[in-house]
């Protein structure tokens, strides 16, 4: 690479800073800035998932279990575990909300409201296979009993 600078190059560069930019130069500069901004990927916003929260709590509980197994002072362990869980209460609430939403959406899948047209009740008896007509029920019961 030829990195030699000549005095004329430096003078020209310094002189260009004294000149005002034309409208075209400003427009071109703005376009370049917009293109550069578009090239920068925007990170996805962070969000909690039910699985992620549950996994985090499982790791914390595993860590607390290790302390419980090794700490000869149960009072100290209990105090620490309570403090940790109290500090994590806000995350526990988020997890419970996500579980509730998931549970409700599962229920909605099973219990879908079906709109049925209003119809008149049938005037004739409806036969159900393997069931006697209700009008003959007393006679049927006498035969069976």
PDB file of C-alpha atoms in Angstrom:
ATOM      1  CA  UNK A   1       0.000   0.000   0.000  1.00  0.00           C
ATOM      2  CA  UNK A   2       1.203   3.415  -0.858  1.00  0.00           C
ATOM      3  CA  UNK A   3       0.502   5.574   2.206  1.00  0.00           C
ATOM      4  CA  UNK A   4       2.673   8.524   1.348  1.00  0.00           C
ATOM      5  CA  UNK A   5       0.996  11.872   1.888  1.00  0.00           C
ATOM      6  CA  UNK A   6       1.854  14.868  -0.134  1.00  0.00           C
ATOM      7  CA  UNK A   7       1.541  18.432   1.047  1.00  0.00           C
ATOM      8  CA  UNK A   8      -1.014  19.249  -1.664  1.00  0.00           C
ATOM      9  CA  UNK A   9      -3.310  16.449  -0.472  1.00  0.00           C
ATOM     10  CA  UNK A  10      -3.297  17.761   3.089  1.00  0.00           C
ATOM     11  CA  UNK A  11      -3.842  21.346   1.946  1.00  0.00           C
ATOM     12  CA  UNK A  12      -6.754  20.278  -0.261  1.00  0.00           C
ATOM     13  CA  UNK A  13      -8.335  18.333   2.591  1.00  0.00           C
ATOM     14  CA  UNK A  14      -8.047  21.243   5.007  1.00  0.00           C
ATOM     15  CA  UNK A  15      -9.454  23.645   2.422  1.00  0.00           C
ATOM     16  CA  UNK A  16     -12.459  21.399   1.884  1.00  0.00           C
ATOM     17  CA  UNK A  17     -13.425  21.835   5.538  1.00  0.00           C
ATOM     18  CA  UNK A  18     -13.678  25.597   5.052  1.00  0.00           C
ATOM     19  CA  UNK A  19     -16.121  25.276   2.153  1.00  0.00           C
ATOM     20  CA  UNK A  20     -19.836  25.160   2.825  1.00  0.00           C
ATOM     21  CA  UNK A  21     -21.650  22.058   1.669  1.00  0.00           C
ATOM     22  CA  UNK A  22     -24.067  22.482  -1.197  1.00  0.00           C
ATOM     23  CA  UNK A  23     -27.659  21.261  -0.987  1.00  0.00           C
ATOM     24  CA  UNK A  24     -26.726  18.284  -3.163  1.00  0.00           C
ATOM     25  CA  UNK A  25     -23.845  17.428  -0.852  1.00  0.00           C
ATOM     26  CA  UNK A  26     -26.154  17.582   2.169  1.00  0.00           C
ATOM     27  CA  UNK A  27     -28.745  15.374   0.458  1.00  0.00           C
ATOM     28  CA  UNK A  28     -26.069  12.863  -0.518  1.00  0.00           C
ATOM     29  CA  UNK A  29     -24.663  12.882   3.014  1.00  0.00           C
ATOM     30  CA  UNK A  30     -28.130  12.298   4.474  1.00  0.00           C
ATOM     31  CA  UNK A  31     -28.740   9.384   2.077  1.00  0.00           C
ATOM     32  CA  UNK A  32     -25.446   7.808   3.115  1.00  0.00           C
ATOM     33  CA  UNK A  33     -26.360   8.150   6.790  1.00  0.00           C
ATOM     34  CA  UNK A  34     -29.776   6.546   6.194  1.00  0.00           C
ATOM     35  CA  UNK A  35     -28.192   3.653   4.299  1.00  0.00           C
ATOM     36  CA  UNK A  36     -25.696   3.116   7.103  1.00  0.00           C
ATOM     37  CA  UNK A  37     -28.506   3.103   9.685  1.00  0.00           C
ATOM     38  CA  UNK A  38     -30.429   0.530   7.641  1.00  0.00           C
ATOM     39  CA  UNK A  39     -27.371  -1.710   7.519  1.00  0.00           C
ATOM     40  CA  UNK A  40     -27.177  -1.806  11.313  1.00  0.00           C
ATOM     41  CA  UNK A  41     -29.373  -4.674  12.486  1.00  0.00           C
ATOM     42  CA  UNK A  42     -31.738  -3.781  15.299  1.00  0.00           C
ATOM     43  CA  UNK A  43     -31.626  -6.345  18.068  1.00  0.00           C
ATOM     44  CA  UNK A  44     -34.872  -8.049  18.956  1.00  0.00           C
ATOM     45  CA  UNK A  45     -36.344  -6.772  22.185  1.00  0.00           C
ATOM     46  CA  UNK A  46     -35.878  -9.021  25.164  1.00  0.00           C
ATOM     47  CA  UNK A  47     -38.921 -10.916  26.364  1.00  0.00           C
ATOM     48  CA  UNK A  48     -39.644 -13.617  28.872  1.00  0.00           C
ATOM     49  CA  UNK A  49     -40.783 -17.062  27.869  1.00  0.00           C
ATOM     50  CA  UNK A  50     -42.512 -19.525  30.138  1.00  0.00           C
ATOM     51  CA  UNK A  51     -39.816 -22.124  29.464  1.00  0.00           C
ATOM     52  CA  UNK A  52     -36.997 -19.646  30.088  1.00  0.00           C
ATOM     53  CA  UNK A  53     -38.430 -18.498  33.400  1.00  0.00           C
ATOM     54  CA  UNK A  54     -39.130 -22.052  34.532  1.00  0.00           C
ATOM     55  CA  UNK A  55     -35.591 -23.073  33.572  1.00  0.00           C
ATOM     56  CA  UNK A  56     -34.134 -20.157  35.506  1.00  0.00           C
ATOM     57  CA  UNK A  57     -36.098 -21.079  38.610  1.00  0.00           C
ATOM     58  CA  UNK A  58     -35.002 -24.700  38.284  1.00  0.00           C
ATOM     59  CA  UNK A  59     -31.356 -23.599  38.223  1.00  0.00           C
ATOM     60  CA  UNK A  60     -31.846 -21.349  41.239  1.00  0.00           C
ATOM     61  CA  UNK A  61     -33.578 -24.112  43.177  1.00  0.00           C
ATOM     62  CA  UNK A  62     -30.745 -26.489  42.284  1.00  0.00           C
ATOM     63  CA  UNK A  63     -28.223 -23.969  43.582  1.00  0.00           C
ATOM     64  CA  UNK A  64     -30.170 -23.478  46.796  1.00  0.00           C
ATOM     65  CA  UNK A  65     -30.335 -27.246  47.250  1.00  0.00           C
ATOM     66  CA  UNK A  66     -26.542 -27.405  47.081  1.00  0.00           C
ATOM     67  CA  UNK A  67     -26.240 -24.763  49.783  1.00  0.00           C
ATOM     68  CA  UNK A  68     -28.805 -26.586  51.895  1.00  0.00           C
ATOM     69  CA  UNK A  69     -26.898 -29.858  51.581  1.00  0.00           C
ATOM     70  CA  UNK A  70     -23.589 -28.318  52.668  1.00  0.00           C
ATOM     71  CA  UNK A  71     -24.596 -25.641  55.170  1.00  0.00           C
ATOM     72  CA  UNK A  72     -24.438 -26.915  58.760  1.00  0.00           C
ATOM     73  CA  UNK A  73     -26.430 -23.869  59.920  1.00  0.00           C
ATOM     74  CA  UNK A  74     -30.033 -24.482  58.826  1.00  0.00           C
ATOM     75  CA  UNK A  75     -31.193 -21.109  60.115  1.00  0.00           C
ATOM     76  CA  UNK A  76     -28.698 -19.316  57.880  1.00  0.00           C
ATOM     77  CA  UNK A  77     -29.702 -21.385  54.852  1.00  0.00           C
ATOM     78  CA  UNK A  78     -33.399 -20.737  55.503  1.00  0.00           C
ATOM     79  CA  UNK A  79     -32.787 -16.992  55.799  1.00  0.00           C
ATOM     80  CA  UNK A  80     -30.780 -16.939  52.551  1.00  0.00           C
ATOM     81  CA  UNK A  81     -33.290 -19.083  50.640  1.00  0.00           C
ATOM     82  CA  UNK A  82     -36.187 -16.892  51.804  1.00  0.00           C
ATOM     83  CA  UNK A  83     -34.284 -13.755  50.774  1.00  0.00           C
ATOM     84  CA  UNK A  84     -33.501 -15.165  47.344  1.00  0.00           C
ATOM     85  CA  UNK A  85     -37.097 -16.232  46.739  1.00  0.00           C
ATOM     86  CA  UNK A  86     -38.425 -12.881  48.003  1.00  0.00           C
ATOM     87  CA  UNK A  87     -36.090 -11.096  45.595  1.00  0.00           C
ATOM     88  CA  UNK A  88     -37.329 -13.244  42.725  1.00  0.00           C
ATOM     89  CA  UNK A  89     -41.026 -12.736  43.492  1.00  0.00           C
ATOM     90  CA  UNK A  90     -41.498 -10.320  40.566  1.00  0.00           C
ATOM     91  CA  UNK A  91     -40.204 -12.987  38.160  1.00  0.00           C
ATOM     92  CA  UNK A  92     -42.376 -15.634  39.805  1.00  0.00           C
ATOM     93  CA  UNK A  93     -45.436 -13.428  39.211  1.00  0.00           C
ATOM     94  CA  UNK A  94     -44.528 -13.080  35.536  1.00  0.00           C
ATOM     95  CA  UNK A  95     -44.174 -16.863  35.283  1.00  0.00           C
ATOM     96  CA  UNK A  96     -47.562 -17.410  36.947  1.00  0.00           C
ATOM     97  CA  UNK A  97     -49.198 -14.930  34.545  1.00  0.00           C
ATOM     98  CA  UNK A  98     -47.700 -16.753  31.572  1.00  0.00           C
ATOM     99  CA  UNK A  99     -48.904 -20.092  32.945  1.00  0.00           C
ATOM    100  CA  UNK A 100     -52.422 -18.676  33.393  1.00  0.00           C
ATOM    101  CA  UNK A 101     -52.514 -17.303  29.848  1.00  0.00           C
ATOM    102  CA  UNK A 102     -51.313 -20.648  28.521  1.00  0.00           C
ATOM    103  CA  UNK A 103     -53.910 -22.511  30.584  1.00  0.00           C
ATOM    104  CA  UNK A 104     -56.710 -20.220  29.402  1.00  0.00           C
ATOM    105  CA  UNK A 105     -55.716 -20.588  25.755  1.00  0.00           C
ATOM    106  CA  UNK A 106     -55.650 -24.386  26.180  1.00  0.00           C
ATOM    107  CA  UNK A 107     -59.139 -24.291  27.674  1.00  0.00           C
ATOM    108  CA  UNK A 108     -60.376 -22.146  24.815  1.00  0.00           C
ATOM    109  CA  UNK A 109     -59.133 -24.749  22.353  1.00  0.00           C
ATOM    110  CA  UNK A 110     -61.292 -27.399  24.016  1.00  0.00           C
ATOM    111  CA  UNK A 111     -64.354 -25.295  24.720  1.00  0.00           C
ATOM    112  CA  UNK A 112     -65.200 -23.402  21.584  1.00  0.00           C
ATOM    113  CA  UNK A 113     -68.538 -21.657  21.455  1.00  0.00           C
ATOM    114  CA  UNK A 114     -70.667 -23.103  18.694  1.00  0.00           C
ATOM    115  CA  UNK A 115     -73.415 -20.929  17.322  1.00  0.00           C
ATOM    116  CA  UNK A 116     -76.446 -23.012  16.522  1.00  0.00           C
ATOM    117  CA  UNK A 117     -79.508 -21.715  14.763  1.00  0.00           C
ATOM    118  CA  UNK A 118     -82.578 -21.470  16.939  1.00  0.00           C
ATOM    119  CA  UNK A 119     -84.921 -24.293  15.997  1.00  0.00           C
ATOM    120  CA  UNK A 120     -88.216 -25.498  17.263  1.00  0.00           C
ATOM    121  CA  UNK A 121     -88.063 -28.596  19.425  1.00  0.00           C
ATOM    122  CA  UNK A 122     -88.999 -31.738  17.509  1.00  0.00           C
ATOM    123  CA  UNK A 123     -92.660 -32.651  17.702  1.00  0.00           C
ATOM    124  CA  UNK A 124     -92.062 -36.346  17.239  1.00  0.00           C
ATOM    125  CA  UNK A 125     -90.044 -38.494  19.604  1.00  0.00           C
ATOM    126  CA  UNK A 126     -86.375 -38.724  18.833  1.00  0.00           C
ATOM    127  CA  UNK A 127     -85.061 -42.251  18.722  1.00  0.00           C
ATOM    128  CA  UNK A 128     -81.706 -42.902  20.254  1.00  0.00           C
ATOM    129  CA  UNK A 129     -80.235 -46.295  19.413  1.00  0.00           C
ATOM    130  CA  UNK A 130     -80.314 -48.782  22.281  1.00  0.00           C
ATOM    131  CA  UNK A 131     -82.656 -46.603  24.360  1.00  0.00           C
ATOM    132  CA  UNK A 132     -86.381 -47.158  24.641  1.00  0.00           C
ATOM    133  CA  UNK A 133     -88.830 -44.371  23.953  1.00  0.00           C
ATOM    134  CA  UNK A 134     -89.653 -42.431  27.084  1.00  0.00           C
ATOM    135  CA  UNK A 135     -93.352 -42.976  26.454  1.00  0.00           C
ATOM    136  CA  UNK A 136     -92.802 -46.697  26.895  1.00  0.00           C
ATOM    137  CA  UNK A 137     -90.476 -46.396  29.864  1.00  0.00           C
ATOM    138  CA  UNK A 138     -92.832 -47.784  32.524  1.00  0.00           C
ATOM    139  CA  UNK A 139     -93.540 -50.886  30.415  1.00  0.00           C
ATOM    140  CA  UNK A 140     -89.845 -51.345  29.680  1.00  0.00           C
ATOM    141  CA  UNK A 141     -88.931 -51.130  33.347  1.00  0.00           C
ATOM    142  CA  UNK A 142     -91.520 -53.779  34.242  1.00  0.00           C
ATOM    143  CA  UNK A 143     -90.043 -56.151  31.683  1.00  0.00           C
ATOM    144  CA  UNK A 144     -86.488 -55.613  32.835  1.00  0.00           C
ATOM    145  CA  UNK A 145     -87.202 -55.746  36.546  1.00  0.00           C
TER     146      UNK A 145
END
